[in-house]
Amino acid sequence: METAFILFFSVLATVFAALVVIARQPMRSALSLIAHMVSLAAIYATLNVHVVAIFQILIYVSAVMVFMVYTIMLLDDRDTSYKQRFSAWLLPGVVLAALIPLSLWLLPGQTGALVAAGGPERFSFGAFALDFMKTYWFHFELATVLLLIGVIAAWTAVKEGLDG
């Protein structure tokens, strides 16, 4: 069952990643990126790495994407380049999409050797989460406050642009 969920969310993540490159409207690309990140968080949650899944949602889906959406709101949506059906990055994106599965297919043989050399107890997500919250809690809170200031500044800039 776990493998089926991972496969399902992997397919979703791949589809939404392709839509990020293919979509011409920046807002559609941003929404595809959000869906991609949520799919990655679902994969992390399926792997019982709930801390990483929560951080994926809190940091990337909410905080970082808020900045991207505000930045996209500042763009001129009357730009004629948005009317083209496909991006100029379509061909490099297709080539990259073809190379990623190939590289992932070749990677497991090398990864197994690295894990075997380092030992199985080298890294655990539980220890990482505990150490992260003990050591970097101030940095995390500081980043949160800076993100809030950025959101307020972007909102103020958009509001002044609409008023004046």
C-alpha positions as CSV (number, residue, x, y, z in Angstrom):
1,M,0.0,0.0,0.0
2,E,2.8,2.4,0.9
3,T,4.5,1.8,-2.4
4,A,1.3,2.5,-4.3
5,F,1.0,5.9,-2.5
6,I,4.6,6.7,-3.2
7,L,4.1,5.8,-6.9
8,F,0.9,7.8,-7.1
9,F,2.3,10.9,-5.5
10,S,5.5,10.5,-7.6
11,V,3.5,10.6,-10.8
12,L,1.6,13.6,-9.5
13,A,4.8,15.4,-8.6
14,T,6.3,14.6,-12.1
15,V,3.1,15.9,-13.9
16,F,3.0,19.1,-11.8
17,A,6.8,19.7,-12.3
18,A,6.2,19.4,-16.1
19,L,3.4,21.9,-15.9
20,V,5.7,24.4,-14.1
21,V,7.9,24.4,-17.2
22,I,5.2,24.1,-19.8
23,A,2.6,26.6,-18.5
24,R,2.8,30.1,-20.0
25,Q,0.9,32.0,-17.4
26,P,3.1,32.6,-14.3
27,M,0.2,32.1,-11.9
28,R,-0.5,28.7,-13.4
29,S,3.1,27.8,-13.1
30,A,3.1,28.9,-9.4
31,L,0.0,26.8,-8.7
32,S,1.6,23.8,-10.4
33,L,4.7,24.4,-8.2
34,I,2.5,24.4,-5.1
35,A,0.8,21.2,-6.2
36,H,4.3,19.7,-6.9
37,M,5.5,20.6,-3.4
38,V,2.3,19.2,-1.8
39,S,2.9,16.0,-3.7
40,L,6.5,15.9,-2.3
41,A,5.2,16.5,1.2
42,A,2.8,13.5,0.7
43,I,5.7,11.4,-0.3
44,Y,7.6,12.4,2.9
45,A,4.5,11.7,5.0
46,T,4.1,8.3,3.4
47,L,7.7,7.5,4.2
48,N,6.9,8.4,7.9
49,V,9.1,11.5,7.8
50,H,6.4,13.7,9.1
51,V,8.7,16.5,10.3
52,V,10.1,17.0,6.8
53,A,6.6,16.9,5.4
54,I,5.4,19.6,7.8
55,F,8.5,21.7,7.0
56,Q,7.8,21.2,3.3
57,I,4.3,22.6,3.7
58,L,5.1,25.3,6.2
59,I,8.2,26.7,4.5
60,Y,7.9,26.0,0.8
61,V,4.2,25.8,0.1
62,S,3.2,28.6,2.4
63,A,6.0,31.0,3.0
64,V,8.1,30.8,-0.2
65,M,5.1,30.5,-2.5
66,V,3.4,33.6,-0.9
67,F,6.4,35.6,-2.0
68,M,6.3,34.1,-5.5
69,V,2.5,34.8,-5.8
70,Y,3.0,38.4,-4.7
71,T,5.8,38.8,-7.2
72,I,3.7,37.4,-9.9
73,M,0.9,39.8,-9.0
74,L,3.4,42.6,-9.7
75,L,3.9,41.4,-13.3
76,D,2.0,42.9,-16.2
77,D,-0.5,40.2,-17.2
78,R,-1.2,42.0,-20.5
79,D,2.2,40.9,-21.8
80,T,1.8,39.3,-25.3
81,S,4.3,36.5,-24.6
82,Y,1.7,34.9,-22.3
83,K,-0.5,34.3,-25.3
84,Q,2.0,31.8,-26.8
85,R,0.9,28.2,-26.2
86,F,4.3,26.8,-25.1
87,S,7.3,28.3,-23.4
88,A,10.6,28.6,-25.1
89,W,11.9,26.3,-22.3
90,L,9.7,23.4,-23.5
91,L,12.4,21.6,-25.5
92,P,15.1,21.8,-22.7
93,G,12.4,20.8,-20.2
94,V,11.5,17.7,-22.2
95,V,15.2,16.8,-22.5
96,L,15.6,17.2,-18.8
97,A,12.5,15.2,-18.1
98,A,13.9,12.4,-20.1
99,L,17.3,12.6,-18.4
100,I,15.9,12.6,-14.8
101,P,14.4,9.1,-15.0
102,L,17.6,7.8,-16.6
103,S,19.7,9.3,-13.9
104,L,17.4,7.9,-11.2
105,W,17.6,4.5,-12.8
106,L,21.4,4.6,-12.7
107,L,21.6,6.1,-9.2
108,P,20.5,3.2,-6.9
109,G,23.6,1.1,-7.5
110,Q,25.8,4.0,-6.4
111,T,23.6,5.0,-3.5
112,G,23.6,1.5,-2.1
113,A,27.4,1.5,-2.0
114,L,27.4,4.9,-0.1
115,V,24.9,3.8,2.5
116,A,26.7,0.5,3.0
117,A,30.0,2.4,3.5
118,G,28.5,4.9,6.0
119,G,26.6,2.4,8.0
120,P,22.8,2.3,8.7
121,E,22.9,4.6,11.9
122,R,24.6,7.5,10.3
123,F,21.5,9.6,9.9
124,S,18.0,9.5,11.3
125,F,15.2,12.0,10.8
126,G,14.1,11.8,14.4
127,A,17.6,12.9,15.6
128,F,17.7,15.5,12.9
129,A,14.3,16.9,14.0
130,L,15.3,17.0,17.6
131,D,18.7,18.6,16.8
132,F,17.0,21.1,14.5
133,M,14.5,22.3,17.1
134,K,17.2,22.5,19.8
135,T,19.9,24.3,17.8
136,Y,18.1,26.2,15.1
137,W,14.8,27.3,16.6
138,F,15.9,31.0,16.8
139,H,17.0,31.0,13.1
140,F,13.7,29.4,12.1
141,E,11.7,32.0,14.1
142,L,13.8,34.8,12.7
143,A,13.2,33.6,9.2
144,T,9.5,33.5,9.9
145,V,9.5,37.1,11.1
146,L,11.5,38.2,8.0
147,L,9.0,36.4,5.8
148,L,6.2,38.2,7.6
149,I,7.9,41.5,7.0
150,G,8.4,40.7,3.4
151,V,4.7,39.8,3.0
152,I,3.7,43.1,4.6
153,A,6.1,45.0,2.3
154,A,4.8,43.2,-0.8
155,W,1.3,43.9,0.2
156,T,2.1,47.6,0.8
157,A,3.8,47.9,-2.6
158,V,0.8,46.3,-4.4
159,K,-1.6,48.5,-2.5
160,E,0.4,51.7,-3.3
161,G,0.5,50.6,-6.9
162,L,-3.3,50.2,-7.0
163,D,-3.9,53.5,-5.3
164,G,-1.4,55.7,-7.0
